């Protein structure tokens, strides 16, 4: 079915089926009546649900920039979420993580992690939802068409920092739970929440808390659901069974702390920017191939069955390219594109701190510059080996330059990749719920991004972890004009409600 | 004589000579009595002169960042200077330059250029002082030890943006004139001022005004003095007879306007930062040699007599290196260092606009980045040829990458180099004045920086142009913690007073 047609048909179908008390999807019958009533309630309260998102987006809960003001906003954000969970009837434990000392010596408070519980019926499955309420930095002047912290709706799109990453999906889960409460229906599952505020800055303190609560908060948990990534398309839902890791590096080149005037010193200095540009230029070639010796040694070889899986994925490359607003990708085939996003490493240069970055023409020789780049890791690369390879490579390149400057390479984040077992029961429940809401099978995909919590949960708790994204591919997470479609947010709330029912049924 | 000793001896000597009405310098007799009284007056009013500088430094007259607020500050700065000149008795014409349209479409007001006159006695020589009252950007958080716009004195150093570049020297000239007025002494020269507010941003509108006023304001001018550069040492004065030019380039690489998330898109994009780093990395090698084909073709060959001149210059390389706080320069000999600062071109990479430049670890693929670099030009390179060579080179490098991105190279400033005739009368007068104040011959030097007005005056007006710097080599112009020594500012005011008297005498 044409995806556009499918989107139009679905709500009509749902409404008709609701009236008849009949089946809600072409392939998977939900419990008669209840799911329909849940969905109708969600539809009738759409604007309230959007208003709730607006309130959360209004909080500048940016965890990336290490500023006391922003940490206060983060703390306020966690307080708002805590209040909303308590209003649902959940018991909430706001776990204090204390403070964080930054490399520059600054000490900043960490936002608490919320551990919340709703129901403890031993006959029901227990599903824990992980989400985060911190966001990437956003400045209006970076090219936002509306204020990033004022939720703005245009053509069915809800624009604002954090709408899709990850405030919208967290609220959708809360909306699903809240709808059962509003209709005075017993929740078919026990629900737990783990909500953090440092995901965009390396999830400080999270892994330790998961380990600590392994036999506490997490002891009765059967399933863990994360909704912190995107579909592969603008219209077709997806289920995600793997993510790449990330090794984030800084390379500092220093001549002296002060900058120089390029007229007064240009021509006699080993200029730090010249060194840094050469170092950054040695990392990756114009075809995207990483030039660090040994970096591909630990990458899994591609198996025949894996190739077949990639071939089965329904991706309109032209549509994808168009919605990404990219003239041309590095590769021409669907399989190559997906493999390079999901199962091969990539290296991106993010920027330079300490150089001239403002409009205008400043004639400065920066005295000390800090380059930033990161490598997305795939099975079975590991951060320790990658750190060593990167440092050796950069030190080798630098030493060949005979520069009098000082260089320092540092891996500031090292997050492992993750792959799940897609035969777990909750994957089946999610597929059924997706069919109910969207009338289609999901794409079974990986995600090129890093959601370290997935691997932490799987490694630490040995529980089934599933990623069930709500956002569309063009949501622009981490970018200017981030948005979530009103439809994805509302249907996503319905999807989670359906998932609870399906999971309860399958769990018996 | 040891420079430190000389600095201590000089004021004592001046005072003794004043009492005796005798000679003021070892080599050049000033008019008996008057010069001494001028100097004494300056010494007695030191704190008032410093206070005047404090008031000017407090104005954030940053012309580099194209912001309406800063243009208002610039305009206020020109108003303060105008008022001070009028108080001296000068007639002041604040020439309105209208507005400036920036490449991004923004229109900003330009500060006026002040043309001021004091005296029109046809028997006296007429000397025109050129200076600028705009400054480079400065932010406290860039590493300033005191607020950049609050003049702060520590150990005889007056810290603040613009103290040495160029507010201090402009005020020193005004102080010299003011001292004659205060003592009710006839000025031995007719004085004119041309003060602008856009020097750090390419002197917009200035050249046109000089051309327009060639037969007007400038018709009676015999000599032009500029004091907008630095000595070669911390203690020994200098006279400057040449400057390098500057060709400032931007190179934009664009995939799309929005940024990307490096997890969602890393691995399949021609990343603009990767392209840009490769382009910037193709410009200059680790020994400072510019790699743009043909760039050295127009550089004057080194003559034997020129070599001898460089050998004669008194430069303590170790002291220079130490005061610059640089571990090691690209070259080991005094001659190589000076030639690479003055008579060879250099290329500096200033920074990148549009990439991630803040603290923290943002996982962004910038969608559109703008690299900035500039080439200091020497005789007889010219900006037109250089622009062509740079564009051809970068387009060649880019095309070899087969990138799908768009590249745009632009020369945003093109300023020619300048060399003066050191046999002009005012150079002799300045040498005498320097001997009177500092008891030493000046270093005869060039400057690696670009002061385009020197060349504009010489080319347009065919007048003798001289650069008579007041600041010491460690003043940190364009850098954090810019300063002028109190001594340089005060003795500089005396030097200009002595120069007026010497010039009048030689002119007869």
Short mmCIF file of N, CA and C in Angstrom, two decimals, chain B residues 79-132:
data_model
loop_
_atom_site.label_atom_id
_atom_site.label_comp_id
_atom_site.label_asym_id
_atom_site.label_seq_id
_atom_site.Cartn_x
_atom_site.Cartn_y
_atom_site.Cartn_z
N UNK B 79 32.21 60.31 18.42
CA UNK B 79 31.70 61.53 19.05
C UNK B 79 32.60 62.02 20.18
N UNK B 80 33.09 61.07 20.98
CA UNK B 80 33.99 61.45 22.09
C UNK B 80 35.29 62.07 21.56
N UNK B 81 35.81 61.46 20.48
CA UNK B 81 37.05 61.97 19.91
C UNK B 81 36.83 63.36 19.31
N UNK B 82 35.72 63.51 18.65
CA UNK B 82 35.39 64.79 18.04
C UNK B 82 35.34 65.90 19.10
N UNK B 83 34.71 65.56 20.21
CA UNK B 83 34.59 66.54 21.30
C UNK B 83 35.96 66.93 21.84
N UNK B 84 36.81 65.91 21.99
CA UNK B 84 38.15 66.19 22.52
C UNK B 84 38.95 67.08 21.57
N UNK B 85 38.82 66.82 20.28
CA UNK B 85 39.54 67.63 19.29
C UNK B 85 39.02 69.07 19.30
N UNK B 86 37.72 69.22 19.41
CA UNK B 86 37.14 70.57 19.45
C UNK B 86 37.62 71.32 20.67
N UNK B 87 37.75 70.60 21.79
CA UNK B 87 38.26 71.23 23.01
C UNK B 87 39.69 71.73 22.87
N UNK B 88 40.43 71.11 21.93
CA UNK B 88 41.80 71.58 21.65
C UNK B 88 41.78 72.83 20.79
N UNK B 89 40.62 73.13 20.24
CA UNK B 89 40.52 74.27 19.34
C UNK B 89 40.50 73.88 17.89
N UNK B 90 40.44 72.58 17.61
CA UNK B 90 40.44 72.15 16.21
C UNK B 90 39.05 72.32 15.61
N UNK B 91 39.04 72.55 14.30
CA UNK B 91 37.76 72.45 13.60
C UNK B 91 37.61 70.99 13.16
N UNK B 92 36.45 70.44 13.37
CA UNK B 92 36.26 69.00 13.12
C UNK B 92 35.11 68.79 12.13
N UNK B 93 35.40 68.03 11.10
CA UNK B 93 34.36 67.63 10.15
C UNK B 93 34.15 66.13 10.30
N UNK B 94 32.96 65.74 10.81
CA UNK B 94 32.65 64.31 10.94
C UNK B 94 31.97 63.87 9.65
N UNK B 95 32.73 63.21 8.80
CA UNK B 95 32.22 62.88 7.47
C UNK B 95 31.34 61.62 7.54
N UNK B 96 30.08 61.82 7.20
CA UNK B 96 29.12 60.71 7.23
C UNK B 96 29.39 59.77 6.06
N UNK B 97 29.58 58.48 6.36
CA UNK B 97 29.85 57.51 5.30
C UNK B 97 28.61 56.69 4.92
N UNK B 98 27.49 57.00 5.57
CA UNK B 98 26.27 56.27 5.23
C UNK B 98 26.26 54.87 5.81
N UNK B 99 25.77 53.91 5.01
CA UNK B 99 25.63 52.55 5.51
C UNK B 99 26.45 51.58 4.69
N UNK B 100 26.51 50.36 5.21
CA UNK B 100 27.30 49.29 4.60
C UNK B 100 26.38 48.10 4.43
N UNK B 101 26.38 47.50 3.25
CA UNK B 101 25.59 46.28 3.09
C UNK B 101 26.50 45.08 3.17
N UNK B 102 26.19 44.16 4.07
CA UNK B 102 27.02 42.98 4.27
C UNK B 102 26.60 41.88 3.29
N UNK B 103 27.50 40.88 3.08
CA UNK B 103 27.17 39.79 2.16
C UNK B 103 25.86 39.07 2.51
N UNK B 104 25.50 39.06 3.82
CA UNK B 104 24.26 38.38 4.21
C UNK B 104 23.02 39.25 4.03
N UNK B 105 23.20 40.42 3.45
CA UNK B 105 22.05 41.27 3.16
C UNK B 105 21.78 42.32 4.23
N UNK B 106 22.41 42.16 5.39
CA UNK B 106 22.22 43.09 6.49
C UNK B 106 22.80 44.47 6.15
N UNK B 107 22.09 45.51 6.53
CA UNK B 107 22.61 46.87 6.33
C UNK B 107 22.96 47.48 7.69
N UNK B 108 24.17 47.99 7.80
CA UNK B 108 24.64 48.57 9.07
C UNK B 108 25.16 49.97 8.83
N UNK B 109 24.96 50.85 9.83
CA UNK B 109 25.53 52.20 9.68
C UNK B 109 27.05 52.15 9.81
N UNK B 110 27.71 53.05 9.09
CA UNK B 110 29.17 53.18 9.22
C UNK B 110 29.48 54.35 10.15
N UNK B 111 30.53 54.22 10.95
CA UNK B 111 30.91 55.38 11.79
C UNK B 111 31.48 56.48 10.89
N UNK B 112 31.35 57.74 11.31
CA UNK B 112 31.93 58.82 10.49
C UNK B 112 33.46 58.78 10.55
N UNK B 113 34.09 59.40 9.56
CA UNK B 113 35.54 59.64 9.64
C UNK B 113 35.72 61.09 10.06
N UNK B 114 36.58 61.31 11.05
CA UNK B 114 36.82 62.67 11.50
C UNK B 114 37.99 63.28 10.73
N UNK B 115 37.75 64.46 10.16
CA UNK B 115 38.81 65.26 9.55
C UNK B 115 38.92 66.53 10.38
N UNK B 116 40.06 66.72 11.04
CA UNK B 116 40.19 67.85 11.95
C UNK B 116 41.44 68.66 11.60
N UNK B 117 41.38 69.98 11.87
CA UNK B 117 42.50 70.87 11.52
C UNK B 117 42.78 71.82 12.68
N UNK B 118 44.04 72.08 12.85
CA UNK B 118 44.45 72.98 13.91
C UNK B 118 45.64 73.79 13.38
N UNK B 119 45.36 75.01 12.96
CA UNK B 119 46.43 75.87 12.44
C UNK B 119 46.53 75.79 10.93
N UNK B 120 46.79 76.98 10.28
CA UNK B 120 46.99 76.95 8.83
C UNK B 120 48.01 77.99 8.43
N UNK B 121 49.05 78.09 9.23
CA UNK B 121 50.13 79.06 8.97
C UNK B 121 50.95 78.55 7.79
N UNK B 122 50.97 79.28 6.68
CA UNK B 122 51.67 78.78 5.49
C UNK B 122 53.19 78.66 5.70
N UNK B 123 53.74 79.31 6.75
CA UNK B 123 55.19 79.21 6.99
C UNK B 123 55.56 77.90 7.70
N UNK B 124 54.54 77.27 8.28
CA UNK B 124 54.81 76.03 9.03
C UNK B 124 54.52 74.81 8.16
N UNK B 125 55.25 73.71 8.45
CA UNK B 125 54.88 72.46 7.78
C UNK B 125 53.53 71.97 8.32
N UNK B 126 52.83 71.23 7.49
CA UNK B 126 51.55 70.64 7.93
C UNK B 126 51.70 69.13 8.00
N UNK B 127 51.43 68.62 9.18
CA UNK B 127 51.56 67.18 9.38
C UNK B 127 50.18 66.61 9.74
N UNK B 128 49.83 65.55 9.06
CA UNK B 128 48.52 64.93 9.30
C UNK B 128 48.72 63.61 10.02
N UNK B 129 48.02 63.46 11.12
CA UNK B 129 48.09 62.21 11.88
C UNK B 129 46.89 61.35 11.53
N UNK B 130 47.20 60.12 11.13
CA UNK B 130 46.11 59.17 10.90
C UNK B 130 46.06 58.18 12.06
N UNK B 131 44.85 57.88 12.54
CA UNK B 131 44.68 56.85 13.57
C UNK B 131 43.29 56.25 13.48
N UNK B 132 43.07 55.20 14.24
CA UNK B 132 41.72 54.61 14.25
C UNK B 132 41.27 54.36 15.68
#
